[in-house]
mmCIF file of C-alpha atoms and ligand atoms in Angstrom:
data_model
loop_
_atom_site.group_PDB
_atom_site.id
_atom_site.type_symbol
_atom_site.label_atom_id
_atom_site.label_comp_id
_atom_site.label_asym_id
_atom_site.label_seq_id
_atom_site.Cartn_x
_atom_site.Cartn_y
_atom_site.Cartn_z
ATOM 1 C CA UNK A 619 -0.541 3.688 10.923
ATOM 2 C CA UNK A 620 1.746 5.352 8.324
ATOM 3 C CA UNK A 621 0.551 7.304 5.316
ATOM 4 C CA UNK A 622 3.011 7.417 2.525
ATOM 5 C CA UNK A 623 3.001 9.113 -0.902
ATOM 6 C CA UNK A 624 5.988 7.552 -2.633
ATOM 7 C CA UNK A 625 6.747 4.112 -4.072
ATOM 8 C CA UNK A 626 10.150 4.226 -2.373
ATOM 9 C CA UNK A 627 8.619 4.516 1.099
ATOM 10 C CA UNK A 628 6.151 1.595 0.435
ATOM 11 C CA UNK A 629 9.033 -0.563 -0.749
ATOM 12 C CA UNK A 630 11.268 0.291 2.222
ATOM 13 C CA UNK A 631 8.533 -0.571 4.773
ATOM 14 C CA UNK A 632 7.463 -3.777 2.987
ATOM 15 C CA UNK A 633 11.182 -4.846 2.739
ATOM 16 C CA UNK A 634 11.533 -4.232 6.505
ATOM 17 C CA UNK A 635 8.463 -6.340 7.247
ATOM 18 C CA UNK A 636 9.758 -9.098 5.014
ATOM 19 C CA UNK A 637 13.033 -9.042 6.889
ATOM 20 C CA UNK A 638 11.054 -9.691 9.995
ATOM 21 C CA UNK A 639 9.297 -12.650 8.398
ATOM 22 C CA UNK A 640 5.937 -10.948 8.305
ATOM 23 C CA UNK A 641 3.231 -11.501 5.698
ATOM 24 C CA UNK A 642 1.485 -8.689 3.877
ATOM 25 C CA UNK A 643 -2.101 -8.270 2.792
ATOM 26 C CA UNK A 644 -3.180 -5.540 0.394
ATOM 27 C CA UNK A 645 -6.475 -3.786 -0.262
ATOM 28 C CA UNK A 646 -6.381 -1.504 -3.350
ATOM 29 C CA UNK A 647 -9.030 1.288 -3.234
ATOM 30 C CA UNK A 648 -9.943 4.570 -4.810
ATOM 31 C CA UNK A 649 -10.680 6.053 -1.401
ATOM 32 C CA UNK A 650 -13.843 7.450 0.104
ATOM 33 C CA UNK A 651 -13.886 4.378 2.183
ATOM 34 C CA UNK A 652 -17.121 2.798 3.470
ATOM 35 C CA UNK A 653 -17.900 -0.441 5.344
ATOM 36 C CA UNK A 654 -17.355 -2.464 2.181
ATOM 37 C CA UNK A 655 -13.771 -1.369 2.192
ATOM 38 C CA UNK A 656 -13.525 -1.884 5.953
ATOM 39 C CA UNK A 657 -14.575 -5.505 5.553
ATOM 40 C CA UNK A 658 -11.712 -5.970 3.069
ATOM 41 C CA UNK A 659 -9.342 -4.514 5.645
ATOM 42 C CA UNK A 660 -10.768 -6.827 8.317
ATOM 43 C CA UNK A 661 -10.335 -9.934 6.050
ATOM 44 C CA UNK A 662 -6.688 -8.818 5.299
ATOM 45 C CA UNK A 663 -6.073 -8.322 9.080
ATOM 46 C CA UNK A 664 -7.405 -11.769 9.810
ATOM 47 C CA UNK A 665 -5.131 -13.456 7.228
ATOM 48 C CA UNK A 666 -1.888 -11.421 7.378
ATOM 49 C CA UNK A 667 0.625 -9.886 9.771
ATOM 50 C CA UNK A 668 0.487 -6.492 8.146
ATOM 51 C CA UNK A 669 -2.096 -4.739 5.987
ATOM 52 C CA UNK A 670 -1.483 -2.068 3.320
ATOM 53 C CA UNK A 671 -4.179 -0.154 1.527
ATOM 54 C CA UNK A 672 -3.813 2.129 -1.406
ATOM 55 C CA UNK A 673 -5.968 5.135 -1.921
ATOM 56 C CA UNK A 674 -5.560 6.309 -5.521
ATOM 57 C CA UNK A 675 -8.287 7.570 -7.976
ATOM 58 C CA UNK A 676 -6.785 5.979 -11.098
ATOM 59 C CA UNK A 677 -7.268 8.428 -14.069
ATOM 60 C CA UNK A 678 -6.553 5.592 -16.497
ATOM 61 C CA UNK A 679 -9.744 3.718 -15.802
ATOM 62 C CA UNK A 680 -12.058 6.617 -16.423
ATOM 63 C CA UNK A 681 -13.192 7.573 -19.921
ATOM 64 C CA UNK A 682 -13.274 11.361 -20.622
ATOM 65 C CA UNK A 683 -17.074 11.406 -20.316
ATOM 66 C CA UNK A 684 -16.969 9.737 -16.836
ATOM 67 C CA UNK A 685 -16.724 11.025 -13.256
ATOM 68 C CA UNK A 686 -12.938 11.276 -12.645
ATOM 69 C CA UNK A 687 -13.150 14.964 -11.550
ATOM 70 C CA UNK A 688 -16.278 14.577 -9.347
ATOM 71 C CA UNK A 689 -15.251 11.179 -7.896
ATOM 72 C CA UNK A 690 -15.626 11.682 -4.129
ATOM 73 C CA UNK A 691 -12.381 12.133 -2.129
ATOM 74 C CA UNK A 692 -11.702 12.530 1.593
ATOM 75 C CA UNK A 693 -8.306 11.283 2.629
ATOM 76 C CA UNK A 694 -8.697 12.453 6.313
ATOM 77 C CA UNK A 695 -11.852 10.313 6.595
ATOM 78 C CA UNK A 696 -10.094 7.452 4.795
ATOM 79 C CA UNK A 697 -7.131 7.589 7.239
ATOM 80 C CA UNK A 698 -9.465 7.559 10.266
ATOM 81 C CA UNK A 699 -11.513 4.588 8.944
ATOM 82 C CA UNK A 700 -8.389 2.543 7.899
ATOM 83 C CA UNK A 701 -6.703 3.203 11.263
ATOM 84 C CA UNK A 702 -9.775 2.275 13.205
ATOM 85 C CA UNK A 703 -9.730 -1.152 11.399
ATOM 86 C CA UNK A 704 -6.016 -1.712 12.159
ATOM 87 C CA UNK A 705 -4.512 -0.926 8.728
ATOM 88 C CA UNK A 706 -0.716 -0.550 9.006
ATOM 89 C CA UNK A 707 0.073 1.664 6.037
ATOM 90 C CA UNK A 708 -1.869 3.747 3.486
ATOM 91 C CA UNK A 709 -0.249 4.416 0.099
ATOM 92 C CA UNK A 710 -1.760 7.582 -1.242
ATOM 93 C CA UNK A 711 0.308 8.583 -4.392
ATOM 94 C CA UNK A 712 -0.258 11.622 -6.625
ATOM 95 C CA UNK A 713 -0.940 10.671 -10.245
ATOM 96 C CA UNK A 714 2.564 11.756 -11.228
ATOM 97 C CA UNK A 715 4.049 9.252 -8.788
ATOM 98 C CA UNK A 716 2.158 6.476 -10.626
ATOM 99 C CA UNK A 717 2.382 7.728 -14.194
ATOM 100 C CA UNK A 718 5.511 9.433 -15.461
ATOM 101 C CA UNK A 719 5.142 11.770 -18.405
ATOM 102 C CA UNK A 720 6.383 9.247 -20.888
ATOM 103 C CA UNK A 721 4.265 6.295 -19.440
ATOM 104 C CA UNK A 722 3.485 3.870 -22.277
ATOM 105 C CA UNK A 723 3.086 0.318 -20.997
ATOM 106 C CA UNK A 724 -0.355 -1.175 -20.426
ATOM 107 C CA UNK A 725 -1.871 -4.415 -19.278
ATOM 108 C CA UNK A 726 -4.746 -5.398 -21.532
ATOM 109 C CA UNK A 727 -7.097 -8.332 -21.563
ATOM 110 C CA UNK A 728 -9.495 -9.720 -24.124
ATOM 111 C CA UNK A 729 -12.673 -11.893 -23.628
ATOM 112 C CA UNK A 730 -13.461 -11.307 -19.963
ATOM 113 C CA UNK A 731 -13.342 -7.526 -20.410
ATOM 114 C CA UNK A 732 -15.523 -7.451 -23.478
ATOM 115 C CA UNK A 733 -18.936 -8.165 -21.891
ATOM 116 C CA UNK A 734 -20.949 -6.599 -19.060
ATOM 117 C CA UNK A 735 -19.247 -3.274 -17.952
ATOM 118 C CA UNK A 736 -16.728 -3.641 -20.786
ATOM 119 C CA UNK A 737 -19.416 -2.810 -23.308
ATOM 120 C CA UNK A 738 -20.390 0.585 -21.925
ATOM 121 C CA UNK A 739 -16.823 1.208 -20.415
ATOM 122 C CA UNK A 740 -14.513 -0.047 -23.152
ATOM 123 C CA UNK A 741 -11.264 1.328 -21.652
ATOM 124 C CA UNK A 742 -12.001 0.743 -18.039
ATOM 125 C CA UNK A 743 -10.433 -2.624 -17.525
ATOM 126 C CA UNK A 744 -7.197 -1.720 -19.276
ATOM 127 C CA UNK A 745 -6.840 1.020 -16.723
ATOM 128 C CA UNK A 746 -7.764 -1.377 -13.840
ATOM 129 C CA UNK A 747 -5.426 -4.078 -14.993
ATOM 130 C CA UNK A 748 -2.548 -1.638 -15.515
ATOM 131 C CA UNK A 749 -2.803 0.070 -12.180
ATOM 132 C CA UNK A 750 -3.410 -3.088 -10.193
ATOM 133 C CA UNK A 751 -0.392 -4.705 -11.806
ATOM 134 C CA UNK A 752 1.674 -1.579 -10.853
ATOM 135 C CA UNK A 753 0.331 -1.623 -7.312
ATOM 136 C CA UNK A 754 1.068 -5.342 -7.011
ATOM 137 C CA UNK A 755 4.681 -4.642 -8.160
ATOM 138 C CA UNK A 756 5.027 -1.814 -5.691
ATOM 139 C CA UNK A 757 3.503 -3.536 -2.621
ATOM 140 C CA UNK A 758 4.399 -7.174 -3.494
ATOM 141 C CA UNK A 759 1.640 -8.553 -1.179
ATOM 142 C CA UNK A 760 1.049 -12.228 -0.283
ATOM 143 C CA UNK A 761 -2.734 -11.750 -0.628
ATOM 144 C CA UNK A 762 -4.917 -9.107 -2.237
ATOM 145 C CA UNK A 763 -8.588 -8.428 -1.353
ATOM 146 C CA UNK A 764 -11.346 -7.310 -3.731
ATOM 147 C CA UNK A 765 -15.137 -6.852 -3.167
ATOM 148 C CA UNK A 766 -17.570 -9.105 -5.012
ATOM 149 C CA UNK A 767 -19.626 -6.058 -5.834
ATOM 150 C CA UNK A 768 -17.202 -5.406 -8.712
ATOM 151 C CA UNK A 769 -17.608 -9.058 -9.744
ATOM 152 C CA UNK A 770 -16.185 -8.616 -13.249
ATOM 153 C CA UNK A 771 -13.218 -6.727 -11.842
ATOM 154 C CA UNK A 772 -12.607 -9.605 -9.468
ATOM 155 C CA UNK A 773 -12.779 -12.164 -12.282
ATOM 156 C CA UNK A 774 -10.488 -10.010 -14.456
ATOM 157 C CA UNK A 775 -7.851 -9.573 -11.684
ATOM 158 C CA UNK A 776 -7.909 -13.347 -10.887
ATOM 159 C CA UNK A 777 -7.486 -14.077 -14.599
ATOM 160 C CA UNK A 778 -4.624 -11.520 -14.885
ATOM 161 C CA UNK A 779 -2.775 -13.039 -11.887
ATOM 162 C CA UNK A 780 -3.130 -16.437 -13.421
ATOM 163 C CA UNK A 781 -2.147 -15.480 -16.932
ATOM 164 C CA UNK A 782 0.873 -13.469 -15.862
ATOM 165 C CA UNK A 783 1.950 -15.958 -13.138
ATOM 166 C CA UNK A 784 1.758 -13.346 -10.342
ATOM 167 C CA UNK A 785 2.629 -14.968 -7.008
ATOM 168 C CA UNK A 786 -0.376 -13.325 -5.197
ATOM 169 C CA UNK A 787 -3.552 -14.954 -3.805
ATOM 170 C CA UNK A 788 -6.587 -12.972 -4.848
ATOM 171 C CA UNK A 789 -9.434 -13.107 -2.273
ATOM 172 C CA UNK A 790 -13.050 -12.164 -3.120
ATOM 173 C CA UNK A 791 -15.059 -10.732 -0.184
ATOM 174 C CA UNK A 792 -18.930 -10.538 0.163
ATOM 175 C CA UNK A 793 -20.853 -7.493 -0.854
ATOM 176 C CA UNK A 794 -21.666 -5.254 2.156
ATOM 177 C CA UNK A 795 -25.168 -3.717 1.976
ATOM 178 C CA UNK A 796 -27.007 -0.854 3.710
ATOM 179 C CA UNK A 797 -29.743 -2.068 6.054
ATOM 180 C CA UNK A 798 -32.376 -1.629 3.275
ATOM 181 C CA UNK A 799 -30.315 -3.694 0.793
ATOM 182 C CA UNK A 800 -28.524 -1.071 -1.360
ATOM 183 C CA UNK A 801 -24.966 -2.259 -1.982
ATOM 184 C CA UNK A 802 -22.420 0.091 -0.370
ATOM 185 C CA UNK A 803 -20.536 2.147 -3.020
ATOM 186 C CA UNK A 804 -18.648 5.403 -2.924
ATOM 187 C CA UNK A 805 -20.934 6.528 -5.772
ATOM 188 C CA UNK A 806 -24.085 6.249 -3.661
ATOM 189 C CA UNK A 807 -23.084 9.708 -2.495
ATOM 190 C CA UNK A 808 -24.215 11.109 -5.874
ATOM 191 C CA UNK A 809 -27.865 10.056 -5.180
ATOM 192 C CA UNK A 810 -30.400 12.668 -3.860
ATOM 193 C CA UNK A 811 -33.121 11.583 -1.521
ATOM 194 C CA UNK A 812 -35.600 10.412 -4.181
ATOM 195 C CA UNK A 813 -32.877 8.610 -6.166
ATOM 196 C CA UNK A 814 -31.544 6.889 -3.012
ATOM 197 C CA UNK A 815 -35.037 5.390 -2.494
ATOM 198 C CA UNK A 816 -35.351 4.412 -6.181
ATOM 199 C CA UNK A 817 -31.936 2.779 -6.112
ATOM 200 C CA UNK A 818 -33.415 0.047 -3.922
ATOM 201 C CA UNK A 819 -34.792 -1.396 -7.145
ATOM 202 C CA UNK A 820 -31.455 -2.973 -7.914
ATOM 203 C CA UNK A 821 -31.320 -5.287 -4.937
ATOM 204 C CA UNK A 822 -35.091 -5.885 -5.084
ATOM 205 C CA UNK A 823 -34.841 -6.975 -8.671
ATOM 206 C CA UNK A 824 -31.974 -9.331 -7.950
ATOM 207 C CA UNK A 825 -33.937 -10.746 -4.986
ATOM 208 C CA UNK A 826 -36.681 -11.500 -7.479
ATOM 209 C CA UNK A 827 -34.220 -13.206 -9.809
ATOM 210 C CA UNK A 828 -32.752 -15.240 -6.922
ATOM 211 C CA UNK A 829 -36.248 -16.429 -5.886
ATOM 212 C CA UNK A 830 -36.891 -17.651 -9.528
ATOM 213 C CA UNK A 831 -33.601 -19.490 -9.583
ATOM 214 C CA UNK A 832 -34.274 -21.113 -6.189
ATOM 215 C CA UNK A 833 -37.674 -22.201 -7.493
ATOM 216 C CA UNK A 834 -35.804 -24.212 -10.223
ATOM 217 C CA UNK A 835 -35.842 -21.798 -13.253
ATOM 218 C CA UNK A 836 -32.778 -22.480 -15.359
ATOM 219 C CA UNK A 837 -33.545 -20.617 -18.564
ATOM 220 C CA UNK A 838 -31.450 -17.408 -18.266
ATOM 221 C CA UNK A 839 -33.585 -15.418 -20.790
ATOM 222 C CA UNK A 840 -36.553 -16.000 -18.522
ATOM 223 C CA UNK A 841 -34.686 -14.864 -15.487
ATOM 224 C CA UNK A 842 -33.162 -11.826 -17.204
ATOM 225 C CA UNK A 843 -36.490 -10.747 -18.494
ATOM 226 C CA UNK A 844 -38.155 -11.080 -15.025
ATOM 227 C CA UNK A 845 -35.410 -8.952 -13.542
ATOM 228 C CA UNK A 846 -35.640 -6.392 -16.359
ATOM 229 C CA UNK A 847 -39.410 -6.095 -15.916
ATOM 230 C CA UNK A 848 -39.008 -5.478 -12.224
ATOM 231 C CA UNK A 849 -36.462 -2.775 -12.785
ATOM 232 C CA UNK A 850 -38.779 -1.113 -15.345
ATOM 233 C CA UNK A 851 -41.372 -0.562 -12.629
ATOM 234 C CA UNK A 852 -39.077 2.130 -11.173
ATOM 235 C CA UNK A 853 -39.437 5.334 -13.276
ATOM 236 C CA UNK A 854 -35.972 6.805 -12.368
ATOM 237 C CA UNK A 855 -34.219 3.591 -13.393
ATOM 238 C CA UNK A 856 -32.653 3.071 -16.834
ATOM 239 C CA UNK A 857 -31.107 -0.321 -17.509
ATOM 240 C CA UNK A 858 -27.586 -0.505 -18.856
ATOM 241 C CA UNK A 859 -27.481 -4.283 -18.717
ATOM 242 C CA UNK A 860 -28.976 -7.306 -17.002
ATOM 243 C CA UNK A 861 -26.864 -10.405 -17.761
ATOM 244 C CA UNK A 862 -26.197 -13.916 -16.593
ATOM 245 C CA UNK A 863 -22.706 -15.118 -17.429
ATOM 246 C CA UNK A 864 -20.272 -17.945 -16.622
ATOM 247 C CA UNK A 865 -18.638 -16.828 -13.375
ATOM 248 C CA UNK A 866 -15.132 -17.346 -14.644
ATOM 249 C CA UNK A 867 -15.191 -16.475 -18.332
ATOM 250 C CA UNK A 868 -17.850 -13.734 -18.074
ATOM 251 C CA UNK A 869 -19.543 -14.981 -21.213
ATOM 252 C CA UNK A 870 -23.304 -15.121 -21.558
ATOM 253 C CA UNK A 871 -24.878 -18.537 -20.926
ATOM 254 C CA UNK A 872 -28.306 -19.740 -21.968
ATOM 255 C CA UNK A 873 -28.901 -22.259 -19.215
ATOM 256 C CA UNK A 874 -27.877 -22.343 -15.583
ATOM 257 C CA UNK A 875 -25.754 -25.486 -15.842
ATOM 258 C CA UNK A 876 -22.630 -24.196 -14.081
ATOM 259 C CA UNK A 877 -21.553 -21.549 -11.590
ATOM 260 C CA UNK A 878 -22.930 -18.265 -12.876
ATOM 261 C CA UNK A 879 -22.861 -14.549 -12.164
ATOM 262 C CA UNK A 880 -26.148 -12.578 -12.507
ATOM 263 C CA UNK A 881 -24.964 -8.970 -12.810
ATOM 264 C CA UNK A 882 -26.851 -5.711 -13.446
ATOM 265 C CA UNK A 883 -25.921 -2.113 -14.192
ATOM 266 C CA UNK A 884 -28.637 0.511 -13.852
ATOM 267 C CA UNK A 885 -28.695 4.281 -14.119
ATOM 268 C CA UNK A 886 -30.613 6.001 -11.352
ATOM 269 C CA UNK A 887 -30.883 9.447 -12.693
ATOM 270 C CA UNK A 888 -27.273 10.153 -13.849
ATOM 271 C CA UNK A 889 -25.619 7.742 -11.477
ATOM 272 C CA UNK A 890 -24.691 4.282 -12.780
ATOM 273 C CA UNK A 891 -24.913 1.643 -10.131
ATOM 274 C CA UNK A 892 -23.979 -2.012 -10.307
ATOM 275 C CA UNK A 893 -25.009 -5.078 -8.234
ATOM 276 C CA UNK A 894 -24.923 -8.805 -8.604
ATOM 277 C CA UNK A 895 -25.045 -12.291 -7.151
ATOM 278 C CA UNK A 896 -23.161 -15.499 -7.803
ATOM 279 C CA UNK A 897 -25.450 -18.539 -8.077
ATOM 280 C CA UNK A 898 -22.983 -20.551 -6.012
ATOM 281 C CA UNK A 899 -23.674 -18.103 -3.084
ATOM 282 C CA UNK A 900 -27.474 -18.685 -3.191
ATOM 283 C CA UNK A 901 -28.011 -22.418 -4.127
HETATM 284 O O1 PAF B 2290 -12.259 -1.191 -7.304
HETATM 285 C C1 PAF B 2290 -11.550 -0.150 -7.243
HETATM 286 O O2 PAF B 2290 -11.669 0.682 -6.339
HETATM 287 C C2 PAF B 2290 -10.528 0.148 -8.364
HETATM 288 O O3 PAF B 2290 -10.967 -0.306 -9.517
HETATM 289 C C3 PAF B 2290 -9.172 -0.437 -8.029
HETATM 290 C C4 PAF B 2290 -9.112 -1.913 -7.938
HETATM 291 C C5 PAF B 2290 -8.607 0.162 -6.724
HETATM 292 C C6 PAF B 2290 -8.179 0.002 -9.142
HETATM 293 O O4 PAF B 2290 -8.057 1.354 -9.290
#
């Protein structure tokens, strides 16, 4: 497995693979890889001849009040995990390689980015769309893999690829969980012992919501309120949002009459965690 730091090196390698008639899968990440990322690499390996991952903590998607500086980083661990899953190349650029001093072009999106995480993180998706667009232009993959844990991000990327006619297939992969149900996330590392235990309330509250839906409840206000009440039983938890939205447009819906996403964001202490389910995956 190669680790490269420059755009030129990525392009040279991918050009070589293309000459050999090989297909390329791509897994964009911010590093501190865990089994969730490993499953994206596994999916890419299954579908493509070569797999590239990027490890880049993208400053543009963090607000000044957020955790850019403290975001966990461990490139040696990332290399070992990626290699053990058969990754062919890691692109690990410095910020200056990605953003020149006079950088001034952005990819922005309305509607889908204005709900859910877009409310408390208003600049986040502009940063995500811009960097993913750049990474797609650098790697030029056939297929790109994103986790369903960041469900709004997945919908936003799919929408961007469609709007901007990018010739890339976007593949959403299932959430990977710890044995006790907590969704894997690089940010779980921020939790102390007591918070780690309290964080189980996210998956437990979602299970509660799923059971209600399976029993036939279609009124989203009822389901949301049941999930909120469950989360409020946990003293360390503070709700950012609990929402049920159309799974493509990310707009709130009143009745479960189409494929929907039930998404939550909850602070456990100072750590903001997200989790979700798609109704099409449970019904
Ligand atoms: O999901 C992430 O890790 C990031 O948002 C992404 C897609 C790598 C863009 O920086």
